[in-house]
Amino acid sequence: MAPFDLVELWGVSGSYVVALLIGLGFGAVLEMSGFGDSRKLAGQFYLKDMTVLKVMFTGIIVTATLIFTATSLGFLDFDRVWVNPTYMVPGIVGGLVMGVGFVIGGFCPGTSVVAMSTLKIDGLFFVLGVLFGVFLFSESVGFFDTFWRSTDMGRFTLADLFGIDAGIVLLGLILIALAAFYGAEISEKFFGGKIPLAKISLMPRNRVKLILSAGLIAVAVLISVKGQPTLQDKWSLIQEQEILKLSNREVYVPPAEVLNLMHETSIYLKLLDVRNESDFNLFHLSESRLVSLAQLENSSFAKSLAPHPGNTVIILISNEEQRATQAWKLLKAHGLLNLYILEGGINHWLDVYQVETTIARRVAIHDKGNEPLRYQFTRAVDERVSAAFPELPHSEHADHSPVHKVKLQKKKAASGGCG
């Protein structure tokens, strides 16, 4: 299933060749669209030449249609497609600054490179100005770092904003684009061609454009009806590969390794306890968080757990392993990385890092179906005992495994965007 790792498929050199070919195609399209001419770009802001709007909006809706058709049919995992994190307020301010620069200079960073490649003097000076601005920003960002990182919403899309299926968002986006194209055609005739409004035909007559528009709307309607893959669909697509990790017990981490991670300062460790609330209140590991399986099914909640920063490791905890394994499958289907399960659960943890017998003692419980807590507590201690966060020297006498199962994995697509 896409997206594919080009480095694994064709090696580093092959991935560079692909990037080069895409860049050549992108640059050629920009030049053929006339984006190397600052007068054409600036004409956008005077409503005389709407080529920028038409080309860019066409690119957006065609790309969105291809992406969400592919995800709807199960050919593409959208969770693995890089989406720039949203920093709402800095984004608005940056957009305003770029807009002012665009209308004054007649270029955006990408089109200035196109202009420079055709040896246009204004394109060359614009690129030099961009580089100098990047240098100034890099040297001064420390003075306003708090603002720059403010209103961090992470990976946030229009579907998340409105809480609706991506297919419906796509349909709305296409309708908005078509309305914008219609308005742009009239605007160009009125402001650019100086044609009186009374003499402008308001009836679209270009059959090719009408057929293509109808095709896009039809595809969006079909995608909306079919919907995007459910969590179960996503798990089915990866099940064959991921189930081997469970069978081989690659993701079950012994208590000693979890304890090492709890003391490791270079790792951002998240301990998610998926037991019921009463067992959690009796005893839980230090700084663990109680979550339910229903919460993990929610995509917005799952995204909030996504490795951010990239050195995040998530350990799932239940009384034994069944419930934590169920949680692991849910988060895997959401596309999260660095997911592991506490081997043997809290029962095994308490076997290794024991509490005082006046607080809890192991009891024989024959019910295996409900994954019971096999320790009977005289009172709720939550994390107020040493077993919740044992000292490392204590762990030297316990179940230390020479095998380190936790291997930090980072998303291959670490950045993106348009310049």
XYZ file of C-alpha atoms in Angstrom:
419
model
C 0.000 0.000 0.000
C 1.237 3.490 -0.824
C 3.001 5.688 0.061
C 6.080 3.731 -0.928
C 9.573 4.187 0.441
C 11.563 5.216 -2.639
C 14.872 4.694 -0.866
C 13.967 1.060 -0.151
C 12.688 0.555 -3.707
C 15.412 2.263 -5.737
C 18.063 3.326 -3.251
C 19.149 6.851 -2.319
C 20.328 7.675 -5.861
C 17.063 6.450 -7.345
C 15.039 8.597 -4.922
C 17.109 11.629 -5.980
C 16.341 10.901 -9.642
C 12.609 10.760 -8.879
C 12.815 14.044 -6.962
C 14.721 15.586 -9.884
C 12.108 14.464 -12.423
C 9.248 15.781 -10.266
C 11.083 19.080 -9.858
C 11.642 19.343 -13.612
C 7.964 18.705 -14.292
C 6.849 21.169 -11.617
C 9.170 23.880 -12.900
C 8.090 23.290 -16.506
C 4.408 23.614 -15.576
C 5.062 26.844 -13.671
C 6.994 28.308 -16.587
C 4.382 27.230 -19.164
C 1.697 28.786 -16.961
C 3.544 32.072 -17.141
C 4.490 32.089 -13.467
C 7.985 33.308 -14.262
C 6.496 36.714 -15.150
C 5.897 38.930 -12.127
C 3.302 40.990 -14.033
C 1.103 37.929 -14.513
C 1.434 37.000 -10.845
C 0.732 40.528 -9.618
C -2.264 40.718 -11.974
C -3.975 38.283 -9.615
C -4.258 40.965 -6.958
C -5.857 43.443 -9.365
C -8.390 40.810 -10.577
C -7.099 41.266 -14.141
C -5.341 37.932 -14.603
C -6.561 35.017 -12.477
C -4.164 32.402 -13.873
C -2.566 31.823 -10.458
C -5.907 31.046 -8.842
C -6.981 28.748 -11.680
C -3.709 26.811 -11.914
C -3.168 26.450 -8.170
C -6.781 25.615 -7.341
C -6.840 23.083 -10.200
C -3.722 21.478 -8.757
C -5.321 21.351 -5.303
C -8.595 19.721 -6.322
C -7.013 17.251 -8.755
C -4.461 16.171 -6.132
C -7.116 15.940 -3.404
C -9.342 13.874 -5.691
C -6.517 11.450 -6.495
C -5.470 11.144 -2.836
C -8.905 10.510 -1.383
C -9.963 8.232 -4.239
C -6.854 6.161 -3.524
C -7.501 6.123 0.249
C -11.157 5.259 -0.258
C -10.188 2.275 -2.417
C -7.497 1.153 0.034
C -4.522 1.951 -2.221
C -3.082 4.709 -0.002
C -2.702 5.088 3.762
C -3.432 8.763 4.377
C -2.081 8.532 7.940
C 1.369 8.018 6.392
C 1.089 11.062 4.123
C 2.941 14.047 5.545
C 0.681 16.919 6.536
C 2.363 20.049 7.829
C 1.547 20.717 11.504
C -0.861 23.611 12.013
C 0.330 26.575 14.081
C -2.796 28.663 13.654
C -1.834 32.207 14.740
C 1.771 32.150 13.428
C 0.367 30.678 10.205
C -2.059 33.576 9.759
C 0.644 36.151 10.479
C 3.069 34.406 8.120
C 0.422 34.272 5.399
C -0.172 38.016 5.696
C 3.565 38.735 5.501
C 3.952 36.483 2.466
C 0.909 38.039 0.793
C 2.362 41.536 1.161
C 5.686 40.311 -0.204
C 3.930 38.551 -3.077
C 2.025 41.612 -4.258
C 5.038 43.925 -3.863
C 7.635 41.622 -5.435
C 5.350 39.838 -7.882
C 6.658 36.404 -6.890
C 6.334 33.719 -4.289
C 9.539 31.828 -3.410
C 8.894 29.025 -5.937
C 7.982 31.238 -8.863
C 10.976 33.489 -8.201
C 13.220 30.472 -8.803
C 11.366 29.859 -12.087
C 11.943 33.490 -13.072
C 15.627 33.297 -12.085
C 16.072 30.134 -14.172
C 15.075 32.148 -17.254
C 17.637 34.795 -16.264
C 15.109 37.454 -15.226
C 16.808 40.126 -13.098
C 13.791 40.676 -10.829
C 13.592 36.913 -10.170
C 17.291 36.835 -9.241
C 16.985 39.721 -6.772
C 13.803 38.244 -5.299
C 15.616 34.941 -4.640
C 18.506 36.816 -3.020
C 15.997 38.666 -0.852
C 14.352 35.372 0.130
C 17.711 33.885 1.140
C 18.591 36.969 3.170
C 15.156 36.859 4.844
C 15.653 33.179 5.701
C 19.023 34.050 7.243
C 17.531 36.888 9.320
C 14.678 34.669 10.488
C 17.036 31.860 11.463
C 19.202 34.222 13.486
C 16.322 35.975 15.253
C 13.710 33.237 15.772
C 14.978 32.682 19.312
C 13.595 36.089 20.322
C 10.022 35.091 19.452
C 10.238 31.331 19.732
C 7.226 31.156 22.099
C 5.001 32.895 19.572
C 6.406 30.893 16.648
C 5.441 27.608 18.331
C 2.120 28.860 19.700
C -1.359 27.455 18.872
C 0.150 24.120 17.871
C -2.723 21.976 16.552
C -0.540 19.219 15.152
C -1.798 17.368 12.098
C -5.114 19.112 11.551
C -7.263 18.916 8.415
C -10.604 20.333 7.286
C -12.198 16.932 7.960
C -10.998 17.221 11.573
C -12.290 20.804 11.814
C -15.800 19.973 10.619
C -15.903 16.401 11.937
C -17.102 14.987 8.620
C -15.856 12.453 6.090
C -12.991 13.583 3.859
C -15.095 12.784 0.779
C -17.670 15.406 1.793
C -14.889 17.937 2.361
C -13.543 17.105 -1.101
C -16.963 17.635 -2.673
C -17.289 21.021 -0.964
C -13.766 21.961 -2.050
C -14.509 21.126 -5.688
C -17.747 23.146 -5.647
C -15.897 26.137 -4.146
C -13.163 25.796 -6.790
C -15.654 25.655 -9.659
C -17.443 28.726 -8.303
C -14.065 30.498 -8.035
C -13.185 29.539 -11.636
C -16.530 30.902 -12.844
C -15.989 34.165 -10.968
C -12.388 34.374 -12.207
C -13.444 34.119 -15.857
C -15.891 36.992 -15.423
C -13.372 39.026 -13.428
C -10.727 38.699 -16.161
C -13.164 39.902 -18.824
C -14.442 42.790 -16.700
C -11.216 44.072 -15.093
C -8.644 42.745 -17.588
C -10.571 42.988 -20.850
C -12.493 46.139 -19.902
C -15.680 44.509 -21.190
C -18.864 45.980 -19.712
C -20.667 43.530 -17.445
C -23.804 43.732 -19.579
C -21.889 42.323 -22.562
C -20.280 39.419 -20.678
C -21.982 36.067 -21.169
C -22.728 34.561 -17.769
C -23.504 31.135 -19.209
C -20.495 28.743 -19.249
C -20.137 27.390 -22.776
C -16.800 25.527 -22.853
C -17.887 21.865 -23.179
C -14.517 20.405 -22.197
C -14.472 22.367 -18.936
C -18.085 21.450 -18.235
C -17.412 17.730 -18.798
C -14.279 17.778 -16.608
C -16.146 19.666 -13.881
C -18.994 17.166 -13.955
C -16.469 14.322 -13.789
C -14.785 15.749 -10.700
C -18.131 16.277 -8.978
C -19.208 12.719 -9.826
C -15.988 11.258 -8.412
C -16.336 13.337 -5.222
C -19.949 12.188 -4.780
C -18.900 8.545 -5.177
C -16.063 9.001 -2.653
C -18.474 10.678 -0.217
C -20.929 7.797 -0.517
C -18.254 5.104 -0.178
C -16.512 6.932 2.664
C -12.964 6.589 3.935
C -11.652 3.314 5.400
C -12.863 2.451 8.886
C -10.458 1.497 11.644
C -11.270 -2.163 10.978
C -10.538 -1.673 7.264
C -7.162 -0.105 8.097
C -6.258 -2.979 10.420
C -7.249 -5.511 7.767
C -4.828 -3.888 5.323
C -1.854 -4.195 7.688
C -2.922 -7.264 9.637
C -0.827 -9.797 7.750
C 2.403 -7.919 8.458
C 1.655 -6.710 11.976
C 0.220 -9.953 13.346
C 3.678 -11.532 12.944
C 5.089 -9.036 15.448
C 2.512 -10.225 17.956
C 3.088 -13.913 17.161
C 6.858 -13.483 17.509
C 6.307 -11.363 20.664
C 8.487 -8.605 19.193
C 6.397 -5.869 20.808
C 6.021 -7.362 24.301
C 8.565 -5.534 26.452
C 9.701 -7.088 29.762
C 9.267 -5.022 32.950
C 13.021 -4.481 33.310
C 13.249 -2.751 29.931
C 10.173 -0.640 30.680
C 11.807 0.420 33.954
C 14.944 1.413 32.064
C 12.818 3.523 29.738
C 11.146 5.190 32.726
C 14.593 6.342 33.858
C 15.802 7.198 30.324
C 15.855 10.957 29.776
C 16.452 10.842 26.011
C 13.116 9.059 25.428
C 9.699 10.684 25.701
C 7.814 7.792 27.319
C 4.024 7.558 27.359
C 2.487 4.881 29.563
C -1.130 4.209 28.593
C -3.090 2.077 31.046
C -6.159 0.521 29.424
C -7.540 -1.270 32.507
C -10.756 -0.327 34.258
C -10.728 2.672 36.594
C -10.991 0.700 39.839
C -7.895 -1.410 39.072
C -6.061 1.729 37.944
C -6.874 3.457 41.244
C -5.641 0.475 43.251
C -2.207 0.613 41.615
C -0.600 1.987 38.476
C 2.842 2.841 37.205
C 4.169 6.304 37.884
C 2.945 8.931 35.387
C 0.818 6.422 33.510
C -2.429 7.647 31.990
C -5.791 5.893 32.153
C -7.439 5.564 28.724
C -10.306 3.453 27.467
C -10.464 1.376 24.294
C -13.341 3.611 23.145
C -11.015 6.628 23.387
C -8.387 4.823 21.324
C -10.942 4.179 18.583
C -11.437 7.933 18.226
C -9.131 9.235 15.500
C -8.763 12.717 17.029
C -7.711 11.230 20.373
C -5.338 8.795 18.687
C -3.716 11.623 16.709
C -3.078 13.479 19.954
C -0.932 10.500 20.984
C 1.086 10.510 17.769
C 4.837 10.573 18.348
C 5.436 14.284 18.735
C 8.305 14.738 19.322
C 9.655 11.888 17.231
C 11.431 10.147 20.131
C 8.135 9.148 21.733
C 7.650 5.541 22.845
C 4.196 4.358 23.896
C 3.805 1.419 26.290
C 0.327 -0.101 26.604
C -0.576 -1.658 29.920
C -3.338 -3.968 31.082
C -3.597 -6.499 33.914
C -2.202 -9.169 31.610
C -1.818 -8.768 27.864
C -5.113 -9.277 26.055
C -6.600 -5.817 26.555
C -3.278 -4.073 25.867
C -2.907 -6.117 22.676
C -6.357 -4.980 21.586
C -5.292 -1.383 22.221
C -2.063 -1.975 20.265
C -4.067 -3.102 17.221
C -6.284 0.003 17.415
C -3.341 2.406 17.575
C -1.494 0.497 14.847
C -4.543 0.906 12.619
C -4.353 4.650 13.328
C -0.786 4.571 12.001
C 1.090 5.286 15.248
C 4.713 4.217 15.578
C 6.820 2.970 18.479
C 4.000 1.028 20.145
C 4.825 -1.664 22.696
C 3.043 -3.749 25.318
C 4.113 -4.388 28.898
C 4.929 -8.104 28.942
C 2.631 -9.945 31.354
C 0.903 -6.686 32.281
C 0.585 -5.270 35.784
C 0.343 -8.762 37.288
C 3.810 -9.642 35.996
C 5.144 -6.201 36.976
C 4.015 -6.810 40.572
C 5.599 -10.264 40.460
C 8.918 -8.596 39.631
C 8.650 -5.368 41.625
C 6.740 -6.438 44.681
C 4.854 -4.267 47.138
C 4.675 -4.880 50.861
C 2.460 -7.809 51.831
C 0.567 -5.492 54.167
C -0.563 -3.587 51.048
C -1.163 -6.337 48.517
C -0.736 -10.072 48.115
C -1.111 -12.361 45.124
C -4.265 -14.444 45.136
C -5.394 -17.363 43.023
C -8.073 -16.342 40.556
C -9.246 -18.948 38.082
C -11.179 -16.544 35.863
C -8.898 -15.934 32.860
C -11.469 -14.392 30.528
C -11.778 -10.968 32.127
C -8.065 -10.478 32.624
C -8.331 -9.909 36.403
C -5.878 -8.148 38.682
C -4.284 -11.073 40.503
C -3.234 -8.998 43.502
C -5.610 -8.204 46.346
C -4.953 -4.747 47.784
C -5.853 -3.717 51.322
C -6.192 -0.105 50.116
C -5.816 1.948 46.977
C -2.245 3.173 46.620
C -2.326 4.361 42.971
C 1.393 5.260 42.449
C 2.314 6.038 46.055
C 4.483 2.933 46.501
C 8.012 2.243 45.320
C 6.817 -0.489 42.949
C 5.177 2.205 40.831
C 8.603 3.638 40.003
C 11.365 1.388 41.358
C 14.924 2.591 41.572
C 17.231 1.117 38.942
C 19.617 -0.524 41.452
C 16.649 -2.488 42.741
C 15.957 -3.717 39.227
C 19.460 -5.250 38.955
C 18.269 -8.088 41.152
C 15.194 -8.627 39.099
C 14.120 -9.691 35.661
C 16.753 -7.960 33.477
C 16.658 -9.066 29.885
C 19.719 -8.649 27.641
C 17.343 -8.206 24.694
C 16.323 -4.629 23.952
C 13.071 -4.842 22.091
C 12.274 -1.136 21.865
C 13.662 0.255 18.626
C 12.851 3.882 17.971
C 11.243 4.272 14.560
C 10.698 7.630 12.912
C 8.320 8.560 10.146
C 10.059 8.460 6.776
C 8.349 11.633 5.573
C 9.649 14.148 8.080
C 8.855 17.361 6.275
C 7.037 18.840 3.363
C 5.316 21.909 2.062
C 5.452 24.360 -0.791
C 7.981 27.100 -1.268
